[in-house]
Each structure stands twice: as C-alpha cells, then as structure tokens.
PDB file of C-alpha atoms and ligand atoms in Angstrom:
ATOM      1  CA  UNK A 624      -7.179 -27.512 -20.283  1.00 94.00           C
ATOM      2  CA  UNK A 625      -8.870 -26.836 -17.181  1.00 97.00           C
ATOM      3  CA  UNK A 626      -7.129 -27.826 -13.751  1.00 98.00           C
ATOM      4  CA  UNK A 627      -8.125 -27.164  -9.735  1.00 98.00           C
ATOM      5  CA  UNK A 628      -5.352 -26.184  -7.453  1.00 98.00           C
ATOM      6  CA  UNK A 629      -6.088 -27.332  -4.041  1.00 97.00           C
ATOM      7  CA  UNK A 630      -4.338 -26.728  -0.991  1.00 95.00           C
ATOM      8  CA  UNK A 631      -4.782 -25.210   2.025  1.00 94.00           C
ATOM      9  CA  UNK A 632      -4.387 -21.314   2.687  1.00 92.00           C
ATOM     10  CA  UNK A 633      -0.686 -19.882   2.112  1.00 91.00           C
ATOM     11  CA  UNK A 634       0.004 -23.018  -0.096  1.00 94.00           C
ATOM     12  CA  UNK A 635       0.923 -21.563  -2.750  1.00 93.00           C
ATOM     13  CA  UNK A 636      -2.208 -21.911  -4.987  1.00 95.00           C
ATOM     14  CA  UNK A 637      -2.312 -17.674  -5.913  1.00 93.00           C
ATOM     15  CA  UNK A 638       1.795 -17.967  -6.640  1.00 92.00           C
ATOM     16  CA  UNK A 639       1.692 -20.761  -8.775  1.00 96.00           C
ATOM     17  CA  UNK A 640      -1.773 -20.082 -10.087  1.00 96.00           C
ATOM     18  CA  UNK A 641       0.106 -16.327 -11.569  1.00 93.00           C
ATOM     19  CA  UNK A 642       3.109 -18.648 -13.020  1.00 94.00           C
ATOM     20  CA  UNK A 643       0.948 -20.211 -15.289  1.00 95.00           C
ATOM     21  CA  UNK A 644      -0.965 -18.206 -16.321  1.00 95.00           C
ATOM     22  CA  UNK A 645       2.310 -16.267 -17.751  1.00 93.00           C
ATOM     23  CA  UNK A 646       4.102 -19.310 -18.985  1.00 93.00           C
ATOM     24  CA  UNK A 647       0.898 -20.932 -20.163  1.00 93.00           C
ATOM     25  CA  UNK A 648      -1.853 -17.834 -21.214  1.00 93.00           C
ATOM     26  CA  UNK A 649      -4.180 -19.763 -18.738  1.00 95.00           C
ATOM     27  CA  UNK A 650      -6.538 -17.398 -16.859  1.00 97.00           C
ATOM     28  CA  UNK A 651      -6.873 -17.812 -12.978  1.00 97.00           C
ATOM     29  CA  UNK A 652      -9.906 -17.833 -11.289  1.00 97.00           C
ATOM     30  CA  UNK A 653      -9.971 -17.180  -7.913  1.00 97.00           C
ATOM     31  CA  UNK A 654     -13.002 -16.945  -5.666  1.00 97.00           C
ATOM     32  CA  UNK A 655     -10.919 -14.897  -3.601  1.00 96.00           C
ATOM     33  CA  UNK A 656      -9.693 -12.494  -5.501  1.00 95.00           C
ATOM     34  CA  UNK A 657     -12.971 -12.003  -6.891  1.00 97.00           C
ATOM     35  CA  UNK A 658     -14.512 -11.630  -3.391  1.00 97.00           C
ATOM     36  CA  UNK A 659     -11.686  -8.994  -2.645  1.00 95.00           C
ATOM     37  CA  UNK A 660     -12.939  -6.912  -5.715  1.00 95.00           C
ATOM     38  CA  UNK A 661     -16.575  -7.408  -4.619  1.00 96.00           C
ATOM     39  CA  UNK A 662     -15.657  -6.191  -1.112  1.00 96.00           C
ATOM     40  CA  UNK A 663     -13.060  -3.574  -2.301  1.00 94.00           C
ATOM     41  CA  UNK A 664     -15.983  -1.894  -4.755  1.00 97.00           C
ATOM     42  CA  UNK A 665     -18.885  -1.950  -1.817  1.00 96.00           C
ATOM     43  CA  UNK A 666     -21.040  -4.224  -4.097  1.00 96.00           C
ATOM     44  CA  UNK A 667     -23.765  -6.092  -2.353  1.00 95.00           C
ATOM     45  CA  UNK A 668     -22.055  -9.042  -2.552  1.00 95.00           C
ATOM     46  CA  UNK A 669     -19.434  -7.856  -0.894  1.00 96.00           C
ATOM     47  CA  UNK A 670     -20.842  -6.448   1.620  1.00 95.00           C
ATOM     48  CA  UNK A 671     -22.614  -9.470   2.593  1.00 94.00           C
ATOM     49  CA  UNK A 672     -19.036 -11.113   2.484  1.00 96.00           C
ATOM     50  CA  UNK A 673     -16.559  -9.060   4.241  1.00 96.00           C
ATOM     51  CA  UNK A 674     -16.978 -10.204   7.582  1.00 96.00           C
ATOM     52  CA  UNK A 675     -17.413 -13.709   6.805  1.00 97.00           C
ATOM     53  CA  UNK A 676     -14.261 -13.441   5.169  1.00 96.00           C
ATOM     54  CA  UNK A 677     -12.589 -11.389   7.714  1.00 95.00           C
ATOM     55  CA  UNK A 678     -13.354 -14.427   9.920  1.00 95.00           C
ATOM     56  CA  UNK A 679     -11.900 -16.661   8.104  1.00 95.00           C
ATOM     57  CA  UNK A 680     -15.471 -18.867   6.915  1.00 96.00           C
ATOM     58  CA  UNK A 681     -16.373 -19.778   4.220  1.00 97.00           C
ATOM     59  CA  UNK A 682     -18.944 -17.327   2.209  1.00 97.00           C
ATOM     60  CA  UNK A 683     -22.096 -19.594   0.862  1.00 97.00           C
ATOM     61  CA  UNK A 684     -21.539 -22.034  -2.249  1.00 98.00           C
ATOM     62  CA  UNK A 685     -24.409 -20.241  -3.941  1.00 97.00           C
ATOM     63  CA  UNK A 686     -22.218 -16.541  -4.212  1.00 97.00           C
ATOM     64  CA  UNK A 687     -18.798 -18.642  -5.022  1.00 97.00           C
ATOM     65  CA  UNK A 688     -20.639 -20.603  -7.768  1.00 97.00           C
ATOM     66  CA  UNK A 689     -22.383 -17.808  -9.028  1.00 96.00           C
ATOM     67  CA  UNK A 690     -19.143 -15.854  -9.314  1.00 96.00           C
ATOM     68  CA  UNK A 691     -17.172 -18.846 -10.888  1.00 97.00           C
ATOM     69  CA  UNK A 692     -19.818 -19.319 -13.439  1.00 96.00           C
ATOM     70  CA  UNK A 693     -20.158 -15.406 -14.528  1.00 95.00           C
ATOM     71  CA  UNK A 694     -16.364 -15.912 -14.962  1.00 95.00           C
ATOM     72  CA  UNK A 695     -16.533 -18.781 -17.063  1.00 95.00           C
ATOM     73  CA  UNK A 696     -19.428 -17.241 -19.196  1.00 93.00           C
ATOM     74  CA  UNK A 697     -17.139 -14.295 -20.324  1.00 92.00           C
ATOM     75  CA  UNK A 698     -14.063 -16.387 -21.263  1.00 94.00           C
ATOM     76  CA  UNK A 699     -13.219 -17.141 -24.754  1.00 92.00           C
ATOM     77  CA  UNK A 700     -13.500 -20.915 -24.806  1.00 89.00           C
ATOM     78  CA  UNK A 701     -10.134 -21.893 -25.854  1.00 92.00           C
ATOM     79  CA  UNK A 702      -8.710 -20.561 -22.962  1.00 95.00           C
ATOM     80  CA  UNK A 703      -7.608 -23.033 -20.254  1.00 96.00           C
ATOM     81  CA  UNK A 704      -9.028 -21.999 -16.795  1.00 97.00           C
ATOM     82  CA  UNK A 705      -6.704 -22.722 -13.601  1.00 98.00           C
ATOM     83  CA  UNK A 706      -9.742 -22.693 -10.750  1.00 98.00           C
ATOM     84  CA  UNK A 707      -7.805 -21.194  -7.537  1.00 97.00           C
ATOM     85  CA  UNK A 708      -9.650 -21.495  -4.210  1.00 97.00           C
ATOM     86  CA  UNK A 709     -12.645 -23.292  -5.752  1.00 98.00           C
ATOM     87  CA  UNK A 710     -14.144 -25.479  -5.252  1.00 98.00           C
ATOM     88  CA  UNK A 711     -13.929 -25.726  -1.520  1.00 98.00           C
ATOM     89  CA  UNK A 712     -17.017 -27.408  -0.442  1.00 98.00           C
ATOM     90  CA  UNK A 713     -19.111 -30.735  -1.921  1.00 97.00           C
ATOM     91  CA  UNK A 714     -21.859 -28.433  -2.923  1.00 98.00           C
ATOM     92  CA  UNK A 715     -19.120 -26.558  -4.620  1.00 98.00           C
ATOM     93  CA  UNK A 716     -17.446 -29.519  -6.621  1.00 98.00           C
ATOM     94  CA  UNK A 717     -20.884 -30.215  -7.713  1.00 98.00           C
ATOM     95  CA  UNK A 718     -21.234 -26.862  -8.854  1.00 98.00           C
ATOM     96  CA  UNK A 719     -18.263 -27.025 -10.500  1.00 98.00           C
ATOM     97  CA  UNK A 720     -19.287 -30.519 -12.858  1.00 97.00           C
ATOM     98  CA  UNK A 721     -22.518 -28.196 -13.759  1.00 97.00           C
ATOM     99  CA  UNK A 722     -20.883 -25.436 -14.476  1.00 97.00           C
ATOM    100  CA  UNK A 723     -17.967 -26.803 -16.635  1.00 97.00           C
ATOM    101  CA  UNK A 724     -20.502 -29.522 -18.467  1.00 96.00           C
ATOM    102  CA  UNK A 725     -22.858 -25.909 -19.217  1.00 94.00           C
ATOM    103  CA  UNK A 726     -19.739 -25.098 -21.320  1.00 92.00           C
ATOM    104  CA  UNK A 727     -18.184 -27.651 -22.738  1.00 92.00           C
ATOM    105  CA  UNK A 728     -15.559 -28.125 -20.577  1.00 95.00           C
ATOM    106  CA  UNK A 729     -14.177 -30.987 -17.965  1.00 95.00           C
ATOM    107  CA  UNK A 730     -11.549 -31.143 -15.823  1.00 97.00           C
ATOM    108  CA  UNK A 731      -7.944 -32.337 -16.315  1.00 97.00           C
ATOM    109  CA  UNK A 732      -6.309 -32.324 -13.756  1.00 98.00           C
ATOM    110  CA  UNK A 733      -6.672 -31.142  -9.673  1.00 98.00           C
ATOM    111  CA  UNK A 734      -2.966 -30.709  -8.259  1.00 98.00           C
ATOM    112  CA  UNK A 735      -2.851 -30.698  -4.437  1.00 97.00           C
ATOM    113  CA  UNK A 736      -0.162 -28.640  -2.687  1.00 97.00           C
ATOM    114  CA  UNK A 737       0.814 -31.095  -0.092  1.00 95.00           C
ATOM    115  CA  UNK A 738       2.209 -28.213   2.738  1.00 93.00           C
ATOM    116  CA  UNK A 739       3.235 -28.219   6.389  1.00 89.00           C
ATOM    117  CA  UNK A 740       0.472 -26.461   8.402  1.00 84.00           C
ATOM    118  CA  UNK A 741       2.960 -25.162  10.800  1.00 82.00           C
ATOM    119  CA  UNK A 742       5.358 -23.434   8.543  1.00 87.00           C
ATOM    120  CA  UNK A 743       2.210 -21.950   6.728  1.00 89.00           C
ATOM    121  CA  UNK A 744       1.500 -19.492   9.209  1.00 91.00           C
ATOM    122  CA  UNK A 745       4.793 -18.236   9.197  1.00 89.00           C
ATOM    123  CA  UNK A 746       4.116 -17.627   5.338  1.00 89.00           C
ATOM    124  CA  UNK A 747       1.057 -16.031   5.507  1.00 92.00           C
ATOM    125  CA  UNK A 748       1.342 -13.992   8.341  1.00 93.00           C
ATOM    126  CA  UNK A 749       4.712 -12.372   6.710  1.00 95.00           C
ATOM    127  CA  UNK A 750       3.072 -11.598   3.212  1.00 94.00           C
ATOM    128  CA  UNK A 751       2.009  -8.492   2.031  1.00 96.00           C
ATOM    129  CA  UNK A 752       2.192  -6.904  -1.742  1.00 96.00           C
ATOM    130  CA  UNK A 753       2.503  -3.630  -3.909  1.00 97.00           C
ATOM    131  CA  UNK A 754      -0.621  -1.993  -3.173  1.00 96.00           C
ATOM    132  CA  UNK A 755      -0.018  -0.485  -7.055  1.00 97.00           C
ATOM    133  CA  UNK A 756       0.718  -3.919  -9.445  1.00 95.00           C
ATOM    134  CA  UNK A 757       0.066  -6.444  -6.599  1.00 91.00           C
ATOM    135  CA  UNK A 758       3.994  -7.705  -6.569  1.00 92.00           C
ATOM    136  CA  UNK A 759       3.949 -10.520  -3.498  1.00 91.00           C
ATOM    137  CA  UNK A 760       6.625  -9.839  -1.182  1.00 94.00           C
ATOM    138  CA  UNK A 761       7.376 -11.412   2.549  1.00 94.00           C
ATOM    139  CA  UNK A 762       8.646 -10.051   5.692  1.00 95.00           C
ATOM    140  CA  UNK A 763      11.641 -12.964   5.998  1.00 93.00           C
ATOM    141  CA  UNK A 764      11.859 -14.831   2.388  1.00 90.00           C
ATOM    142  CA  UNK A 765      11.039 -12.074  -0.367  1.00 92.00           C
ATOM    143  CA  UNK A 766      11.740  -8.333   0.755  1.00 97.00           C
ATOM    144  CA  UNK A 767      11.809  -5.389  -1.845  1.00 97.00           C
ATOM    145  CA  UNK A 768      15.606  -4.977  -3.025  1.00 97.00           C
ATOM    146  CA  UNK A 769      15.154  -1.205  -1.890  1.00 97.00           C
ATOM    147  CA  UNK A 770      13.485  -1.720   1.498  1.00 96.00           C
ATOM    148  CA  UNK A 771       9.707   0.511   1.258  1.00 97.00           C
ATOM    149  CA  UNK A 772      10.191   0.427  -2.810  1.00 98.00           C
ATOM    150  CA  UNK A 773       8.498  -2.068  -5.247  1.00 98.00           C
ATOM    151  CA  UNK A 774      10.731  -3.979  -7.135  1.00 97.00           C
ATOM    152  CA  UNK A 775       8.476  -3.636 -10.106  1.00 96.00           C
ATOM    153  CA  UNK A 776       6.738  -0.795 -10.343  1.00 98.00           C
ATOM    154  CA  UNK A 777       8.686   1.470  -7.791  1.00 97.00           C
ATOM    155  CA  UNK A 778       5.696   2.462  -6.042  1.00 98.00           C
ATOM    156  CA  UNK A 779       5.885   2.817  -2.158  1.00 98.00           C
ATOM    157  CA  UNK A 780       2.585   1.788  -0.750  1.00 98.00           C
ATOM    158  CA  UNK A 781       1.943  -1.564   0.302  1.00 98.00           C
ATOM    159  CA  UNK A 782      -0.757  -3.954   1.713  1.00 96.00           C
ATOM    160  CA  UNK A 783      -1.795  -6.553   3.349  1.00 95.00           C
ATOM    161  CA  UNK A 784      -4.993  -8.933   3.876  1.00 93.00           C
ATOM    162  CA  UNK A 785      -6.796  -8.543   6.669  1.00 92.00           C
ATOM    163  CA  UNK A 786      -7.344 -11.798   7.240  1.00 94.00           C
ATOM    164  CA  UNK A 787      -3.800 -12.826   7.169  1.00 94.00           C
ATOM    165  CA  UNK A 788      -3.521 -12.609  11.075  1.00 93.00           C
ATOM    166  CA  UNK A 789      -2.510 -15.696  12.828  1.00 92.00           C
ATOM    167  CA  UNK A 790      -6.083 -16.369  14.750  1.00 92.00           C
ATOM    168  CA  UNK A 791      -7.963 -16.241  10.960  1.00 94.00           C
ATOM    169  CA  UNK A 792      -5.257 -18.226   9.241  1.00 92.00           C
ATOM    170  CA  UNK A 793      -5.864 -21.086  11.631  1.00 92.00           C
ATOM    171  CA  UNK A 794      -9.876 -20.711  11.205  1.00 94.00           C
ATOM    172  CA  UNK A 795      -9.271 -20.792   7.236  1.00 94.00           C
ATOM    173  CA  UNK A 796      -7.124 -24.062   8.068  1.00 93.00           C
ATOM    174  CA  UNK A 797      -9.817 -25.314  10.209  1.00 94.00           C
ATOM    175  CA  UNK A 798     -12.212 -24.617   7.813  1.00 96.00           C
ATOM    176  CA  UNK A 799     -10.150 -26.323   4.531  1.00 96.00           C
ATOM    177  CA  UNK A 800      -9.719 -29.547   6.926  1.00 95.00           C
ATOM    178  CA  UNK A 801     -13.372 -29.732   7.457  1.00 97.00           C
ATOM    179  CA  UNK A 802     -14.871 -28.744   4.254  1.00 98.00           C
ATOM    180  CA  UNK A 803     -12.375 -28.717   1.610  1.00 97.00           C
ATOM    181  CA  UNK A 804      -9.831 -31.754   2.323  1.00 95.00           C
ATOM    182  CA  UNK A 805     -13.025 -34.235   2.094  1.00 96.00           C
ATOM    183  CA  UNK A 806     -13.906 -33.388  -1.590  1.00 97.00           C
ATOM    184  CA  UNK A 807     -10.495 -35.197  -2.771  1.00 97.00           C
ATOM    185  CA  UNK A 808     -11.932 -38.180  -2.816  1.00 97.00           C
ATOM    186  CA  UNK A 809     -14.588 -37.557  -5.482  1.00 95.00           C
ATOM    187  CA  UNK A 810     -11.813 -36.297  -7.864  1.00 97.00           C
ATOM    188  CA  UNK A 811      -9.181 -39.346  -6.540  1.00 97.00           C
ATOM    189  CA  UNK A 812     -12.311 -41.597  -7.683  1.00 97.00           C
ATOM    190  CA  UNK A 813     -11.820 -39.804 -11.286  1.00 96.00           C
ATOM    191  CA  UNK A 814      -8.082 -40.887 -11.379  1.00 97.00           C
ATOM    192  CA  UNK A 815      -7.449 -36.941 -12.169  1.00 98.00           C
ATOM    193  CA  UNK A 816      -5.362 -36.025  -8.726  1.00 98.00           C
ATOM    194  CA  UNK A 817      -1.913 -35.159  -8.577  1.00 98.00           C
ATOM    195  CA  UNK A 818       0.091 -34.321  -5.329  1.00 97.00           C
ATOM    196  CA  UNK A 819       2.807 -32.264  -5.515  1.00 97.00           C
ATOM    197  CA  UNK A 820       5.237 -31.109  -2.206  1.00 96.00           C
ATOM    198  CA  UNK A 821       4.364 -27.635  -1.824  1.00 95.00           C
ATOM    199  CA  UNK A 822       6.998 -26.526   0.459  1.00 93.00           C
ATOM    200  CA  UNK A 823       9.944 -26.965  -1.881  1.00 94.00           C
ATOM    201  CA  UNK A 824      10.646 -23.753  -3.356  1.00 91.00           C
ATOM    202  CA  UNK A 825       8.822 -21.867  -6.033  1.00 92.00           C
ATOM    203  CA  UNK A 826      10.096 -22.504  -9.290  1.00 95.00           C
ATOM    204  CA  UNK A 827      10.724 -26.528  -8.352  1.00 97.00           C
ATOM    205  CA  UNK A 828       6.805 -26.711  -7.679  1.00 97.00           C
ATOM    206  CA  UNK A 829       5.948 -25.125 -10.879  1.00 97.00           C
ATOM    207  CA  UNK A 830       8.405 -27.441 -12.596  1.00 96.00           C
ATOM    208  CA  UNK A 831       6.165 -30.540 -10.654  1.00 97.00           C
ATOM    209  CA  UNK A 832       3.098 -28.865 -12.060  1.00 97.00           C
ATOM    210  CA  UNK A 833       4.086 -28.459 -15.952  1.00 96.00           C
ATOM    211  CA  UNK A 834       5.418 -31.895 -16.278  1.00 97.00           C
ATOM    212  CA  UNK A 835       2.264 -33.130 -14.769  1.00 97.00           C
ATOM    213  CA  UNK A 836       0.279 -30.454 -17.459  1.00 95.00           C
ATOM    214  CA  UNK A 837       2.436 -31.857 -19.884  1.00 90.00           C
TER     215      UNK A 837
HETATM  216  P1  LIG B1282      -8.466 -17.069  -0.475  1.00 86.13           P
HETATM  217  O1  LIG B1282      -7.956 -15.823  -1.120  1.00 86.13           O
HETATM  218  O2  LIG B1282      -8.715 -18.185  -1.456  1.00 86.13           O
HETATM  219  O3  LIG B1282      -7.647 -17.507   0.709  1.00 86.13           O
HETATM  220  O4  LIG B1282      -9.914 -16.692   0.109  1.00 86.13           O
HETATM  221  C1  LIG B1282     -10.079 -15.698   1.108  1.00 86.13           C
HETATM  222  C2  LIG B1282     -11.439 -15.845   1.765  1.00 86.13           C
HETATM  223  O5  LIG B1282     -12.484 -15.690   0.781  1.00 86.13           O
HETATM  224  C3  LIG B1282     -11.706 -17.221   2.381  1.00 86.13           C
HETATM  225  O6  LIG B1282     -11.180 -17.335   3.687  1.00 86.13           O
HETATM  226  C4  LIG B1282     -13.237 -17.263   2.356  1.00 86.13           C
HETATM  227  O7  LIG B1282     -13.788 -16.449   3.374  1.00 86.13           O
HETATM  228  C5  LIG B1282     -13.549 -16.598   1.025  1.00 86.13           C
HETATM  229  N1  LIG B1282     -13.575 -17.567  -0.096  1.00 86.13           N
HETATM  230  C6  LIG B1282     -12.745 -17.608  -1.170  1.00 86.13           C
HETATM  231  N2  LIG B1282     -13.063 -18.617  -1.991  1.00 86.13           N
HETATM  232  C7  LIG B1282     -14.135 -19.247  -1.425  1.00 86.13           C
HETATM  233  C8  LIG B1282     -14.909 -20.379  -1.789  1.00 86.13           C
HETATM  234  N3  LIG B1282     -14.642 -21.088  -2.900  1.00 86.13           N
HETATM  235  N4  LIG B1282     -15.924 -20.729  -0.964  1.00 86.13           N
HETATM  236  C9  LIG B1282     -16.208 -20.031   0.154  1.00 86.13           C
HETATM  237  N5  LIG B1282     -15.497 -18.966   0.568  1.00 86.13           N
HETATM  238  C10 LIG B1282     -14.469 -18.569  -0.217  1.00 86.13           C
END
C-alpha cells in the first residue's frame, strides 16, 4: 500500500506518519527529514538547501524527486511507503506517477489533514524533541514527565527546528496554499482522497486513518 499524507505544516503528517509505520511496518518518507539529514551532514545538497528551507520555500522539485526516488529504489518492494511532505508541487505529483509506475507501484490512498491554520502556529512554534531518539514533545500539550529529561531515553538535550519560528511557519503556510493545496484536485479526479479532521486529538486521527487503510 502506498498512501500521501497531505496537510499543511504542524498538521500532523510526521506524528501520524511515525504511528503507522509502528502499527503498520510502513516506512515514511519524508522530504523533510531527508533534507534535515542532507543539511545536518554538510552534503551538497544540503547546502544548497538550508537557507531555502530556513525561509520557509520550497527547495526545487528536481532535489525532492530525486531524493524520493533514491528512497524508493532501496526499499524492499513489499513494503508500503507512507509519502510525508511530498509531493508538494504539480511538477512534484507528476514526479511522483513516474516514479511509483518505475516500480511497480500506485497510489492508494492521499489522506488530507483538514487543520485550523490559526491553532497551527501555536503547535509548531511550541514543539521541540529529544535531540538523542527524536521523542516529540510541546511546550503546552506534551512536556517531559521530569521537566529537562526525555521520557524515553532519559537524555537531557533537546532541539528544535529552526524554521519553526512564527514568521517561517506562516511562509511554509503561504507556500502549501499556493503550491501544494492546488494538486488535490488531480488526486480528487482519481476518487483516491480522504479528509480526515486533523485537530481532534492524536490517537482519534490515527483511528480515522486505519479504518480508511482498512
Ligand atoms: P517539512 O519537514 O515537511 O515541514 O519540510 C521542511 C522544509 O523542507 C520545507 O519548508 C521546505 O523548505 C523543505 N521541503 C520538504 N519537503 C519538500 C518538498 N516536497 N518540496 C519542496 N521543499 C520541501
């Protein structure tokens, strides 16, 4: 099975993206956190990307695609791929059919977190994680039960993005109603789009989302 989750930034694509890939062995693959890990390791790619994403732009469809299909190439081709954060663009959902078609695969399903833009910077603002396992936490709804101390790994260093700052966050939104909101359509036309009310709380959405998988 291969599905898009679509929303826009602090959605809740990442958290529910992680919850099924535990309760399902699905693999995520997100553009973003690859782009982290380019940017992280000084590669060229991201170098070329870290202040377009610092922004809060898009990088170009040729990188994301290129990314998503080195991905794809390695995976063993039973396993279902949940694409998080991609596609984003046209060019990018076109990417996506070649990409998928190269392998054998097509999609099954593209779930959109529907999601009150207001209360989302709120979320993503507050967010930060264990800089050891990557544990999400949030400065109002999810603090560590022993305040400076991970809940899962007990380590005591933490991080955040640096583009979750309220001026970025409402680029990125900017930039997912221009670019990313319009390529609905093409999937609506397949009859493969499922909305699903993103700000009801976690484990209700991922309930939505397996009955609709199921
Ligand atoms: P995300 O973690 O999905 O919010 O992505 C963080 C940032 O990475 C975005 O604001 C973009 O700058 C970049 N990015 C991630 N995925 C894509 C994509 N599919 N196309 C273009 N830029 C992307």
């Amino acid at each position: 099975m291969n599905i898009i989750l679509l929303g826009p930034p602090g959605a809740g694509k990442g958290t529910q993206s992680q919850r099924l890939v535990d309760r399902r062995g699905m693999r995520q693959l997100s553009t973003g956190d690859m782009l982290r890990a380019a940017v992280k390791a000084q590669t060229p790619i991201g170098q070329r990307a870290k202040a377009v994403m610092d922004a809060g732009e898009l990088v170009s469809d040729e990188i994301v695609s290129a990314l998503i299909s080195a991905e794809l190439e390695a995976m063993d081709e039973d396993t279902g791929a949940i694409f998080d954060g991609y596609p984003r663009t046209a060019v990018q959902a076109a990417a996506l059919d070649e990409i998928l078609a190269k392998h054998g695969r097509s999609l099954d399903h593209v779930i959109e977190l529907e999601v009150n833009e207001d209360a989302l910077v709120e979320r993503i603002v507050g967010r930060f994680s264990c800089a050891n396992c990557g544990k999400g936490y949030h400065d109002i709804f999810e603090r560590p039960k022993v305040e400076g101390v991970c809940d899962v790994c007990g380590a005591t260093e933490f991080k955040r993005r640096p583009d979750d700052n309220e001026e970025t966050v409402r680029t990125r939104m900017a930039e997912y109603r221009a670019k990313t909101a319009p390529i609905l359509p093409i999937y609506d036309a397949q009859g493969i789009v499922s909305r699903v009310d993103g700000m009801a709380d976690i484990e209700a959405v991922t309930d939505r989302i397996e009955a609709i998988l199921s």
